[in-house]
Amino acid sequence: KSSKWIMSLIWCHIFTSRREILTRIESVILGIVTSLSKDEAPVLALPKRSSWASVSFDTAVGLQMSSGCSVTTIRSDCPASATKFAQIVKIISVIYRLVQSNSYATKRDIYYNNTQLFGSQRTVDTIVDDISCLLKIPRRSLHVLATSKGLISGHLCYLEEDGTRINCHSSSAAVAVSSNIVGIRNIVSSAKFIMIVEKDATFQRLLDDHFCTKLSPCIIITGKGVPDVNSRLMVRKLWDVLQIPIFALVDADPHGIEIMCIYKYGSAMSFEAHSLTVPSVMWLGLLPSDLQRLRVPEEALIPLSKKDEGKLNSLLKRPYLTSQPDWQKEMELMQQSKVKAEIQSLAAIAPDFLTSIYLPNKLRYGGWV
């Protein structure tokens, strides 16, 4: 009981109070009004989210925004940034009304609110994240929801905020990850572990082979490639509540490794690391060393492209890799062998090798790093 009480306090802390959100928005607007009253052109300073120079690494949390991170200046009197300034102010005003009325909207709703101003859905997506970073408030606390692309299945039941009971074990079909993770409650599970699956095709294969019931009770989740915020939030919430091991099953290539690192350490959304990262994620497979150990046929291996090599070099320089020597070894092995492989390459050994031999043996005998 005490651990659940502590976790509820943490989640309450993460999801900032409505009054605090309104105060922070009012502070931004006051800055704009003050500039106008002095006959000065208003300016917004946005933290550079995508710059590695703006990020520091904490082993217990993951990637975090540095306190003195660099900023991008959005001027209202500069032709190159005036439109973006107007777009930001418009979305801030929408968010203010949503929070004030305790109602919610999707990013798609905001786009259709003024398609001429925004031009594309991508513009809205980026600006919502910029505002979240500017205000230092998690996006979901801004009452802006995104449609989830992730899927989840296995030994798990919970209640949605509206009282709908979700049973992830009711059929061979997966359940879409909720768009409102903070509203989920009454989580019940007998799962012994959670497995993050990089790709939808592998996830569907595990479903078809009834993986969650064959070996031991578990939960599998996929963000269908690079995970959306809701998929990452779901993994984090399950880890907080269930306190069970979390494994990652990704392709043995730089892209798969980067996706696993997003779940474990974070991404450009580093200012939200406390609620998005799961530092305990373990790399179950596909390991570059597995390719040699299992003698995966050469025809199933793919040569690394120049882009792959560049990505691999970039990953090896990231601040969090120094705390993961075993991961470094695997990535250096990939560098030396100059080959990569998809999870599906295991089918070259035997059609059911992944679910009947590879995963059961890995999980039984501790074949992760």
mmCIF file of N, CA, C and O in Angstrom, residues 66-162:
data_model
loop_
_atom_site.group_PDB
_atom_site.id
_atom_site.type_symbol
_atom_site.label_atom_id
_atom_site.label_comp_id
_atom_site.label_asym_id
_atom_site.label_seq_id
_atom_site.Cartn_x
_atom_site.Cartn_y
_atom_site.Cartn_z
ATOM 1 N N SER A 66 19.609 20.623 -19.749
ATOM 2 C CA SER A 66 20.549 21.338 -18.887
ATOM 3 C C SER A 66 19.936 22.664 -18.460
ATOM 4 O O SER A 66 19.168 23.273 -19.211
ATOM 5 N N SER A 67 20.283 23.109 -17.259
ATOM 6 C CA SER A 67 19.702 24.349 -16.747
ATOM 7 C C SER A 67 20.071 25.551 -17.617
ATOM 8 O O SER A 67 19.288 26.461 -17.814
ATOM 9 N N GLY A 68 21.273 25.537 -18.173
ATOM 10 C CA GLY A 68 21.691 26.666 -19.011
ATOM 11 C C GLY A 68 21.665 26.326 -20.484
ATOM 12 O O GLY A 68 22.573 26.689 -21.225
ATOM 13 N N CYS A 69 20.618 25.632 -20.932
ATOM 14 C CA CYS A 69 20.566 25.178 -22.328
ATOM 15 C C CYS A 69 20.413 26.356 -23.294
ATOM 16 O O CYS A 69 19.869 27.401 -22.939
ATOM 17 N N SER A 70 20.889 26.151 -24.519
ATOM 18 C CA SER A 70 20.804 27.211 -25.528
ATOM 19 C C SER A 70 19.361 27.392 -25.984
ATOM 20 O O SER A 70 18.532 26.486 -25.863
ATOM 21 N N VAL A 71 19.062 28.598 -26.497
ATOM 22 C CA VAL A 71 17.692 28.921 -26.906
ATOM 23 C C VAL A 71 17.646 29.418 -28.339
ATOM 24 O O VAL A 71 18.647 29.886 -28.891
ATOM 25 N N THR A 72 16.469 29.297 -28.936
ATOM 26 C CA THR A 72 16.195 29.871 -30.248
ATOM 27 C C THR A 72 15.264 31.060 -30.040
ATOM 28 O O THR A 72 14.242 30.934 -29.349
ATOM 29 N N THR A 73 15.590 32.188 -30.613
ATOM 30 C CA THR A 73 14.773 33.395 -30.441
ATOM 31 C C THR A 73 13.756 33.502 -31.574
ATOM 32 O O THR A 73 14.114 33.456 -32.755
ATOM 33 N N ILE A 74 12.488 33.616 -31.188
ATOM 34 C CA ILE A 74 11.399 33.787 -32.162
ATOM 35 C C ILE A 74 10.913 35.231 -32.046
ATOM 36 O O ILE A 74 10.260 35.603 -31.065
ATOM 37 N N ARG A 75 11.232 36.019 -33.055
ATOM 38 C CA ARG A 75 10.881 37.442 -33.026
ATOM 39 C C ARG A 75 9.574 37.690 -33.779
ATOM 40 O O ARG A 75 9.315 37.079 -34.820
ATOM 41 N N SER A 76 8.774 38.625 -33.254
ATOM 42 C CA SER A 76 7.498 38.952 -33.909
ATOM 43 C C SER A 76 7.682 39.958 -35.040
ATOM 44 O O SER A 76 6.790 40.135 -35.870
ATOM 45 N N ASP A 77 8.857 40.646 -35.085
ATOM 46 C CA ASP A 77 9.085 41.677 -36.106
ATOM 47 C C ASP A 77 10.040 41.211 -37.202
ATOM 48 O O ASP A 77 10.505 42.002 -38.013
ATOM 49 N N CYS A 78 10.354 39.914 -37.205
ATOM 50 C CA CYS A 78 11.277 39.366 -38.214
ATOM 51 C C CYS A 78 10.476 38.515 -39.205
ATOM 52 O O CYS A 78 9.779 37.576 -38.800
ATOM 53 N N PRO A 79 10.545 38.847 -40.511
ATOM 54 C CA PRO A 79 9.766 38.088 -41.510
ATOM 55 C C PRO A 79 9.996 36.581 -41.441
ATOM 56 O O PRO A 79 9.079 35.794 -41.687
ATOM 57 N N ALA A 80 11.207 36.168 -41.063
ATOM 58 C CA ALA A 80 11.532 34.734 -41.034
ATOM 59 C C ALA A 80 10.849 33.997 -39.882
ATOM 60 O O ALA A 80 10.655 32.785 -39.940
ATOM 61 N N SER A 81 10.491 34.730 -38.814
ATOM 62 C CA SER A 81 9.909 34.047 -37.647
ATOM 63 C C SER A 81 8.563 34.600 -37.196
ATOM 64 O O SER A 81 7.976 34.096 -36.241
ATOM 65 N N ALA A 82 8.046 35.629 -37.872
ATOM 66 C CA ALA A 82 6.777 36.258 -37.459
ATOM 67 C C ALA A 82 5.608 35.265 -37.501
ATOM 68 O O ALA A 82 4.764 35.256 -36.595
ATOM 69 N N THR A 83 5.591 34.425 -38.537
ATOM 70 C CA THR A 83 4.498 33.441 -38.654
ATOM 71 C C THR A 83 4.560 32.446 -37.499
ATOM 72 O O THR A 83 3.530 32.129 -36.888
ATOM 73 N N LYS A 84 5.772 31.973 -37.198
ATOM 74 C CA LYS A 84 5.905 31.019 -36.093
ATOM 75 C C LYS A 84 5.507 31.661 -34.771
ATOM 76 O O LYS A 84 4.884 31.018 -33.923
ATOM 77 N N PHE A 85 5.849 32.926 -34.588
ATOM 78 C CA PHE A 85 5.457 33.643 -33.375
ATOM 79 C C PHE A 85 3.930 33.643 -33.244
ATOM 80 O O PHE A 85 3.386 33.335 -32.174
ATOM 81 N N ALA A 86 3.236 33.953 -34.355
ATOM 82 C CA ALA A 86 1.764 33.983 -34.357
ATOM 83 C C ALA A 86 1.187 32.594 -34.076
ATOM 84 O O ALA A 86 0.203 32.455 -33.330
ATOM 85 N N GLN A 87 1.819 31.577 -34.650
ATOM 86 C CA GLN A 87 1.350 30.201 -34.442
ATOM 87 C C GLN A 87 1.468 29.802 -32.963
ATOM 88 O O GLN A 87 0.560 29.193 -32.397
ATOM 89 N N ILE A 88 2.606 30.161 -32.347
ATOM 90 C CA ILE A 88 2.836 29.820 -30.937
ATOM 91 C C ILE A 88 1.812 30.510 -30.044
ATOM 92 O O ILE A 88 1.196 29.887 -29.170
ATOM 93 N N VAL A 89 1.604 31.807 -30.281
ATOM 94 C CA VAL A 89 0.648 32.567 -29.458
ATOM 95 C C VAL A 89 -0.767 32.002 -29.616
ATOM 96 O O VAL A 89 -1.522 31.885 -28.646
ATOM 97 N N LYS A 90 -1.116 31.622 -30.842
ATOM 98 C CA LYS A 90 -2.450 31.053 -31.095
ATOM 99 C C LYS A 90 -2.641 29.761 -30.303
ATOM 100 O O LYS A 90 -3.665 29.558 -29.632
ATOM 101 N N ILE A 91 -1.643 28.866 -30.365
ATOM 102 C CA ILE A 91 -1.770 27.582 -29.675
ATOM 103 C C ILE A 91 -1.727 27.773 -28.161
ATOM 104 O O ILE A 91 -2.460 27.095 -27.427
ATOM 105 N N ILE A 92 -0.929 28.722 -27.682
ATOM 106 C CA ILE A 92 -0.918 29.015 -26.241
ATOM 107 C C ILE A 92 -2.307 29.457 -25.780
ATOM 108 O O ILE A 92 -2.780 29.055 -24.716
ATOM 109 N N SER A 93 -2.983 30.262 -26.605
ATOM 110 C CA SER A 93 -4.329 30.736 -26.231
ATOM 111 C C SER A 93 -5.338 29.585 -26.205
ATOM 112 O O SER A 93 -6.214 29.524 -25.335
ATOM 113 N N VAL A 94 -5.174 28.638 -27.153
ATOM 114 C CA VAL A 94 -6.051 27.452 -27.180
ATOM 115 C C VAL A 94 -5.825 26.618 -25.919
ATOM 116 O O VAL A 94 -6.778 26.186 -25.255
ATOM 117 N N ILE A 95 -4.559 26.416 -25.575
ATOM 118 C CA ILE A 95 -4.208 25.631 -24.390
ATOM 119 C C ILE A 95 -4.756 26.288 -23.123
ATOM 120 O O ILE A 95 -5.291 25.610 -22.239
ATOM 121 N N TYR A 96 -4.644 27.614 -23.055
ATOM 122 C CA TYR A 96 -5.143 28.336 -21.870
ATOM 123 C C TYR A 96 -6.632 28.072 -21.656
ATOM 124 O O TYR A 96 -7.075 27.773 -20.548
ATOM 125 N N ARG A 97 -7.397 28.133 -22.761
ATOM 126 C CA ARG A 97 -8.852 27.895 -22.656
ATOM 127 C C ARG A 97 -9.146 26.444 -22.269
ATOM 128 O O ARG A 97 -10.061 26.178 -21.486
ATOM 129 N N LEU A 98 -8.379 25.508 -22.820
ATOM 130 C CA LEU A 98 -8.582 24.088 -22.491
ATOM 131 C C LEU A 98 -8.344 23.827 -21.006
ATOM 132 O O LEU A 98 -9.144 23.162 -20.341
ATOM 133 N N VAL A 99 -7.233 24.345 -20.495
ATOM 134 C CA VAL A 99 -6.891 24.138 -19.085
ATOM 135 C C VAL A 99 -7.905 24.823 -18.181
ATOM 136 O O VAL A 99 -8.358 24.271 -17.181
ATOM 137 N N GLN A 100 -8.283 26.043 -18.567
ATOM 138 C CA GLN A 100 -9.228 26.835 -17.762
ATOM 139 C C GLN A 100 -10.579 26.134 -17.644
ATOM 140 O O GLN A 100 -11.200 26.106 -16.573
ATOM 141 N N SER A 101 -11.022 25.531 -18.746
ATOM 142 C CA SER A 101 -12.339 24.864 -18.757
ATOM 143 C C SER A 101 -12.237 23.380 -18.401
ATOM 144 O O SER A 101 -13.244 22.667 -18.420
ATOM 145 N N ASN A 102 -11.016 22.906 -18.114
ATOM 146 C CA ASN A 102 -10.763 21.497 -17.802
ATOM 147 C C ASN A 102 -11.286 20.571 -18.900
ATOM 148 O O ASN A 102 -11.861 19.519 -18.645
ATOM 149 N N SER A 103 -11.069 20.986 -20.158
ATOM 150 C CA SER A 103 -11.465 20.159 -21.304
ATOM 151 C C SER A 103 -10.205 19.778 -22.095
ATOM 152 O O SER A 103 -9.129 20.310 -21.834
ATOM 153 N N TYR A 104 -10.377 18.864 -23.038
ATOM 154 C CA TYR A 104 -9.236 18.343 -23.784
ATOM 155 C C TYR A 104 -9.462 18.487 -25.285
ATOM 156 O O TYR A 104 -10.606 18.514 -25.759
ATOM 157 N N ALA A 105 -8.359 18.561 -26.029
ATOM 158 C CA ALA A 105 -8.429 18.567 -27.491
ATOM 159 C C ALA A 105 -7.250 17.758 -28.018
ATOM 160 O O ALA A 105 -6.223 17.621 -27.344
ATOM 161 N N THR A 106 -7.406 17.203 -29.228
ATOM 162 C CA THR A 106 -6.292 16.502 -29.853
ATOM 163 C C THR A 106 -5.477 17.512 -30.663
ATOM 164 O O THR A 106 -5.958 18.605 -30.976
ATOM 165 N N LYS A 107 -4.262 17.131 -31.005
ATOM 166 C CA LYS A 107 -3.447 18.010 -31.850
ATOM 167 C C LYS A 107 -4.115 18.214 -33.206
ATOM 168 O O LYS A 107 -3.984 19.268 -33.822
ATOM 169 N N ARG A 108 -4.863 17.201 -33.629
ATOM 170 C CA ARG A 108 -5.610 17.302 -34.901
ATOM 171 C C ARG A 108 -6.691 18.378 -34.790
ATOM 172 O O ARG A 108 -6.911 19.151 -35.722
ATOM 173 N N ASP A 109 -7.395 18.432 -33.639
ATOM 174 C CA ASP A 109 -8.424 19.466 -33.413
ATOM 175 C C ASP A 109 -7.810 20.856 -33.538
ATOM 176 O O ASP A 109 -8.408 21.761 -34.132
ATOM 177 N N ILE A 110 -6.623 21.020 -32.936
ATOM 178 C CA ILE A 110 -5.960 22.337 -32.951
ATOM 179 C C ILE A 110 -5.594 22.723 -34.382
ATOM 180 O O ILE A 110 -5.783 23.876 -34.791
ATOM 181 N N TYR A 111 -5.102 21.760 -35.154
ATOM 182 C CA TYR A 111 -4.750 22.040 -36.547
ATOM 183 C C TYR A 111 -5.968 22.525 -37.326
ATOM 184 O O TYR A 111 -5.912 23.536 -38.040
ATOM 185 N N TYR A 112 -7.098 21.826 -37.182
ATOM 186 C CA TYR A 112 -8.305 22.210 -37.935
ATOM 187 C C TYR A 112 -8.965 23.475 -37.390
ATOM 188 O O TYR A 112 -9.845 24.043 -38.026
ATOM 189 N N ASN A 113 -8.513 23.932 -36.233
ATOM 190 C CA ASN A 113 -8.995 25.195 -35.674
ATOM 191 C C ASN A 113 -8.581 26.368 -36.562
ATOM 192 O O ASN A 113 -9.269 27.378 -36.641
ATOM 193 N N ASN A 114 -7.415 26.222 -37.254
ATOM 194 C CA ASN A 114 -6.950 27.285 -38.155
ATOM 195 C C ASN A 114 -5.917 26.708 -39.128
ATOM 196 O O ASN A 114 -4.719 26.901 -38.978
ATOM 197 N N THR A 115 -6.407 25.982 -40.129
ATOM 198 C CA THR A 115 -5.512 25.300 -41.072
ATOM 199 C C THR A 115 -4.669 26.286 -41.870
ATOM 200 O O THR A 115 -3.527 25.991 -42.223
ATOM 201 N N GLN A 116 -5.205 27.470 -42.165
ATOM 202 C CA GLN A 116 -4.461 28.463 -42.954
ATOM 203 C C GLN A 116 -3.237 28.971 -42.190
ATOM 204 O O GLN A 116 -2.169 29.143 -42.756
ATOM 205 N N LEU A 117 -3.411 29.208 -40.898
ATOM 206 C CA LEU A 117 -2.303 29.708 -40.089
ATOM 207 C C LEU A 117 -1.221 28.643 -39.930
ATOM 208 O O LEU A 117 -0.025 28.936 -40.065
ATOM 209 N N PHE A 118 -1.639 27.406 -39.665
ATOM 210 C CA PHE A 118 -0.669 26.361 -39.342
ATOM 211 C C PHE A 118 -0.053 25.694 -40.570
ATOM 212 O O PHE A 118 1.107 25.274 -40.542
ATOM 213 N N GLY A 119 -0.834 25.551 -41.630
ATOM 214 C CA GLY A 119 -0.286 24.986 -42.871
ATOM 215 C C GLY A 119 -0.159 23.480 -42.893
ATOM 216 O O GLY A 119 -0.425 22.849 -43.904
ATOM 217 N N SER A 120 0.249 22.875 -41.775
ATOM 218 C CA SER A 120 0.379 21.415 -41.720
ATOM 219 C C SER A 120 0.223 20.918 -40.290
ATOM 220 O O SER A 120 0.431 21.672 -39.332
ATOM 221 N N GLN A 121 -0.124 19.641 -40.176
ATOM 222 C CA GLN A 121 -0.265 19.016 -38.853
ATOM 223 C C GLN A 121 1.086 18.967 -38.143
ATOM 224 O O GLN A 121 1.173 19.139 -36.928
ATOM 225 N N ARG A 122 2.143 18.766 -38.914
ATOM 226 C CA ARG A 122 3.482 18.679 -38.331
ATOM 227 C C ARG A 122 3.864 19.964 -37.593
ATOM 228 O O ARG A 122 4.523 19.915 -36.548
ATOM 229 N N THR A 123 3.449 21.101 -38.146
ATOM 230 C CA THR A 123 3.723 22.396 -37.503
ATOM 231 C C THR A 123 3.119 22.436 -36.111
ATOM 232 O O THR A 123 3.765 22.842 -35.138
ATOM 233 N N VAL A 124 1.864 21.996 -36.010
ATOM 234 C CA VAL A 124 1.167 21.975 -34.717
ATOM 235 C C VAL A 124 1.879 21.038 -33.744
ATOM 236 O O VAL A 124 2.116 21.388 -32.590
ATOM 237 N N ASP A 125 2.234 19.846 -34.225
ATOM 238 C CA ASP A 125 2.913 18.856 -33.376
ATOM 239 C C ASP A 125 4.190 19.443 -32.766
ATOM 240 O O ASP A 125 4.451 19.299 -31.573
ATOM 241 N N THR A 126 4.995 20.088 -33.618
ATOM 242 C CA THR A 126 6.272 20.658 -33.169
ATOM 243 C C THR A 126 6.054 21.788 -32.173
ATOM 244 O O THR A 126 6.737 21.859 -31.141
ATOM 245 N N ILE A 127 5.088 22.665 -32.470
ATOM 246 C CA ILE A 127 4.860 23.832 -31.603
ATOM 247 C C ILE A 127 4.296 23.413 -30.244
ATOM 248 O O ILE A 127 4.663 23.992 -29.211
ATOM 249 N N VAL A 128 3.436 22.412 -30.217
ATOM 250 C CA VAL A 128 2.916 21.933 -28.928
ATOM 251 C C VAL A 128 4.074 21.445 -28.053
ATOM 252 O O VAL A 128 4.133 21.745 -26.854
ATOM 253 N N ASP A 129 5.017 20.734 -28.658
ATOM 254 C CA ASP A 129 6.192 20.272 -27.904
ATOM 255 C C ASP A 129 7.076 21.449 -27.483
ATOM 256 O O ASP A 129 7.634 21.461 -26.388
ATOM 257 N N ASP A 130 7.193 22.461 -28.365
ATOM 258 C CA ASP A 130 7.973 23.662 -28.029
ATOM 259 C C ASP A 130 7.363 24.394 -26.829
ATOM 260 O O ASP A 130 8.075 24.836 -25.928
ATOM 261 N N ILE A 131 6.032 24.512 -26.832
ATOM 262 C CA ILE A 131 5.331 25.196 -25.730
ATOM 263 C C ILE A 131 5.491 24.406 -24.437
ATOM 264 O O ILE A 131 5.719 24.971 -23.365
ATOM 265 N N SER A 132 5.376 23.092 -24.550
ATOM 266 C CA SER A 132 5.567 22.216 -23.396
ATOM 267 C C SER A 132 6.943 22.445 -22.771
ATOM 268 O O SER A 132 7.095 22.540 -21.547
ATOM 269 N N CYS A 133 7.941 22.566 -23.635
ATOM 270 C CA CYS A 133 9.316 22.794 -23.186
ATOM 271 C C CYS A 133 9.489 24.207 -22.631
ATOM 272 O O CYS A 133 10.158 24.413 -21.615
ATOM 273 N N LEU A 134 8.881 25.185 -23.289
ATOM 274 C CA LEU A 134 8.949 26.582 -22.841
ATOM 275 C C LEU A 134 8.368 26.750 -21.441
ATOM 276 O O LEU A 134 8.944 27.413 -20.572
ATOM 277 N N LEU A 135 7.217 26.110 -21.214
ATOM 278 C CA LEU A 135 6.532 26.238 -19.924
ATOM 279 C C LEU A 135 7.063 25.249 -18.881
ATOM 280 O O LEU A 135 6.704 25.332 -17.709
ATOM 281 N N LYS A 136 7.902 24.283 -19.362
ATOM 282 C CA LYS A 136 8.407 23.196 -18.498
ATOM 283 C C LYS A 136 7.251 22.422 -17.868
ATOM 284 O O LYS A 136 7.219 22.144 -16.670
ATOM 285 N N ILE A 137 6.291 22.076 -18.727
ATOM 286 C CA ILE A 137 5.090 21.346 -18.309
ATOM 287 C C ILE A 137 4.873 20.191 -19.286
ATOM 288 O O ILE A 137 4.900 20.393 -20.503
ATOM 289 N N PRO A 138 4.682 18.955 -18.795
ATOM 290 C CA PRO A 138 4.430 17.818 -19.704
ATOM 291 C C PRO A 138 3.249 18.102 -20.628
ATOM 292 O O PRO A 138 2.255 18.708 -20.210
ATOM 293 N N ARG A 139 3.378 17.641 -21.879
ATOM 294 C CA ARG A 139 2.352 17.954 -22.871
ATOM 295 C C ARG A 139 0.950 17.551 -22.443
ATOM 296 O O ARG A 139 -0.017 18.284 -22.638
ATOM 297 N N ARG A 140 0.824 16.362 -21.832
ATOM 298 C CA ARG A 140 -0.529 15.910 -21.454
ATOM 299 C C ARG A 140 -1.136 16.786 -20.374
ATOM 300 O O ARG A 140 -2.345 16.851 -20.229
ATOM 301 N N SER A 141 -0.292 17.486 -19.573
ATOM 302 C CA SER A 141 -0.823 18.415 -18.575
ATOM 303 C C SER A 141 -1.360 19.682 -19.224
ATOM 304 O O SER A 141 -2.071 20.456 -18.595
ATOM 305 N N LEU A 142 -1.035 19.893 -20.508
ATOM 306 C CA LEU A 142 -1.550 21.040 -21.250
ATOM 307 C C LEU A 142 -2.928 20.752 -21.843
ATOM 308 O O LEU A 142 -3.482 21.570 -22.570
ATOM 309 N N HIS A 143 -3.453 19.554 -21.541
ATOM 310 C CA HIS A 143 -4.785 19.124 -22.006
ATOM 311 C C HIS A 143 -4.818 18.904 -23.524
ATOM 312 O O HIS A 143 -5.870 18.962 -24.140
ATOM 313 N N VAL A 144 -3.642 18.658 -24.106
ATOM 314 C CA VAL A 144 -3.556 18.346 -25.533
ATOM 315 C C VAL A 144 -3.217 16.867 -25.670
ATOM 316 O O VAL A 144 -2.202 16.403 -25.150
ATOM 317 N N LEU A 145 -4.077 16.126 -26.356
ATOM 318 C CA LEU A 145 -3.890 14.686 -26.516
ATOM 319 C C LEU A 145 -3.413 14.357 -27.918
ATOM 320 O O LEU A 145 -3.705 15.083 -28.866
ATOM 321 N N ALA A 146 -2.679 13.259 -28.027
ATOM 322 C CA ALA A 146 -2.264 12.755 -29.337
ATOM 323 C C ALA A 146 -2.852 11.371 -29.509
ATOM 324 O O ALA A 146 -2.963 10.610 -28.547
ATOM 325 N N THR A 147 -3.244 11.048 -30.732
ATOM 326 C CA THR A 147 -3.753 9.705 -31.007
ATOM 327 C C THR A 147 -2.604 8.713 -30.847
ATOM 328 O O THR A 147 -1.532 8.909 -31.414
ATOM 329 N N SER A 148 -2.822 7.670 -30.054
ATOM 330 C CA SER A 148 -1.765 6.680 -29.827
ATOM 331 C C SER A 148 -1.602 5.788 -31.037
ATOM 332 O O SER A 148 -2.573 5.430 -31.696
ATOM 333 N N LYS A 149 -0.352 5.420 -31.330
ATOM 334 C CA LYS A 149 -0.122 4.443 -32.408
ATOM 335 C C LYS A 149 0.293 3.092 -31.839
ATOM 336 O O LYS A 149 0.346 2.105 -32.554
ATOM 337 N N GLY A 150 0.602 3.059 -30.531
ATOM 338 C CA GLY A 150 1.091 1.839 -29.909
ATOM 339 C C GLY A 150 0.019 0.794 -29.653
ATOM 340 O O GLY A 150 -1.180 1.096 -29.614
ATOM 341 N N LEU A 151 0.467 -0.455 -29.478
ATOM 342 C CA LEU A 151 -0.428 -1.580 -29.165
ATOM 343 C C LEU A 151 0.112 -2.318 -27.947
ATOM 344 O O LEU A 151 1.321 -2.373 -27.726
ATOM 345 N N ILE A 152 -0.800 -2.909 -27.176
ATOM 346 C CA ILE A 152 -0.402 -3.646 -25.975
ATOM 347 C C ILE A 152 -1.236 -4.915 -25.852
ATOM 348 O O ILE A 152 -2.403 -4.957 -26.263
ATOM 349 N N SER A 153 -0.633 -5.960 -25.308
ATOM 350 C CA SER A 153 -1.344 -7.230 -25.125
ATOM 351 C C SER A 153 -0.716 -7.982 -23.958
ATOM 352 O O SER A 153 0.423 -7.710 -23.574
ATOM 353 N N GLY A 154 -1.481 -8.919 -23.399
ATOM 354 C CA GLY A 154 -0.938 -9.759 -22.334
ATOM 355 C C GLY A 154 -1.768 -9.748 -21.068
ATOM 356 O O GLY A 154 -2.951 -9.386 -21.088
ATOM 357 N N HIS A 155 -1.146 -10.141 -19.969
ATOM 358 C CA HIS A 155 -1.834 -10.296 -18.690
ATOM 359 C C HIS A 155 -1.972 -8.942 -18.005
ATOM 360 O O HIS A 155 -1.213 -8.599 -17.099
ATOM 361 N N LEU A 156 -2.971 -8.182 -18.429
ATOM 362 C CA LEU A 156 -3.158 -6.822 -17.918
ATOM 363 C C LEU A 156 -4.606 -6.380 -18.043
ATOM 364 O O LEU A 156 -5.220 -6.538 -19.100
ATOM 365 N N CYS A 157 -5.136 -5.827 -16.955
ATOM 366 C CA CYS A 157 -6.465 -5.203 -16.953
ATOM 367 C C CYS A 157 -6.353 -3.848 -16.251
ATOM 368 O O CYS A 157 -5.562 -3.691 -15.328
ATOM 369 N N TYR A 158 -7.142 -2.878 -16.697
ATOM 370 C CA TYR A 158 -7.161 -1.575 -16.026
ATOM 371 C C TYR A 158 -8.439 -0.823 -16.398
ATOM 372 O O TYR A 158 -9.175 -1.226 -17.305
ATOM 373 N N LEU A 159 -8.689 0.253 -15.680
ATOM 374 C CA LEU A 159 -9.826 1.121 -15.963
ATOM 375 C C LEU A 159 -9.349 2.385 -16.642
ATOM 376 O O LEU A 159 -8.374 3.000 -16.214
ATOM 377 N N GLU A 160 -10.038 2.782 -17.733
ATOM 378 C CA GLU A 160 -9.782 4.074 -18.355
ATOM 379 C C GLU A 160 -10.406 5.162 -17.467
ATOM 380 O O GLU A 160 -11.198 4.868 -16.563
ATOM 381 N N GLU A 161 -10.083 6.415 -17.746
ATOM 382 C CA GLU A 161 -10.594 7.514 -16.931
ATOM 383 C C GLU A 161 -12.121 7.567 -16.927
ATOM 384 O O GLU A 161 -12.748 7.911 -15.926
ATOM 385 N N ASP A 162 -12.747 7.185 -18.068
ATOM 386 C CA ASP A 162 -14.218 7.234 -18.152
ATOM 387 C C ASP A 162 -14.891 6.005 -17.540
ATOM 388 O O ASP A 162 -16.109 5.841 -17.628
#
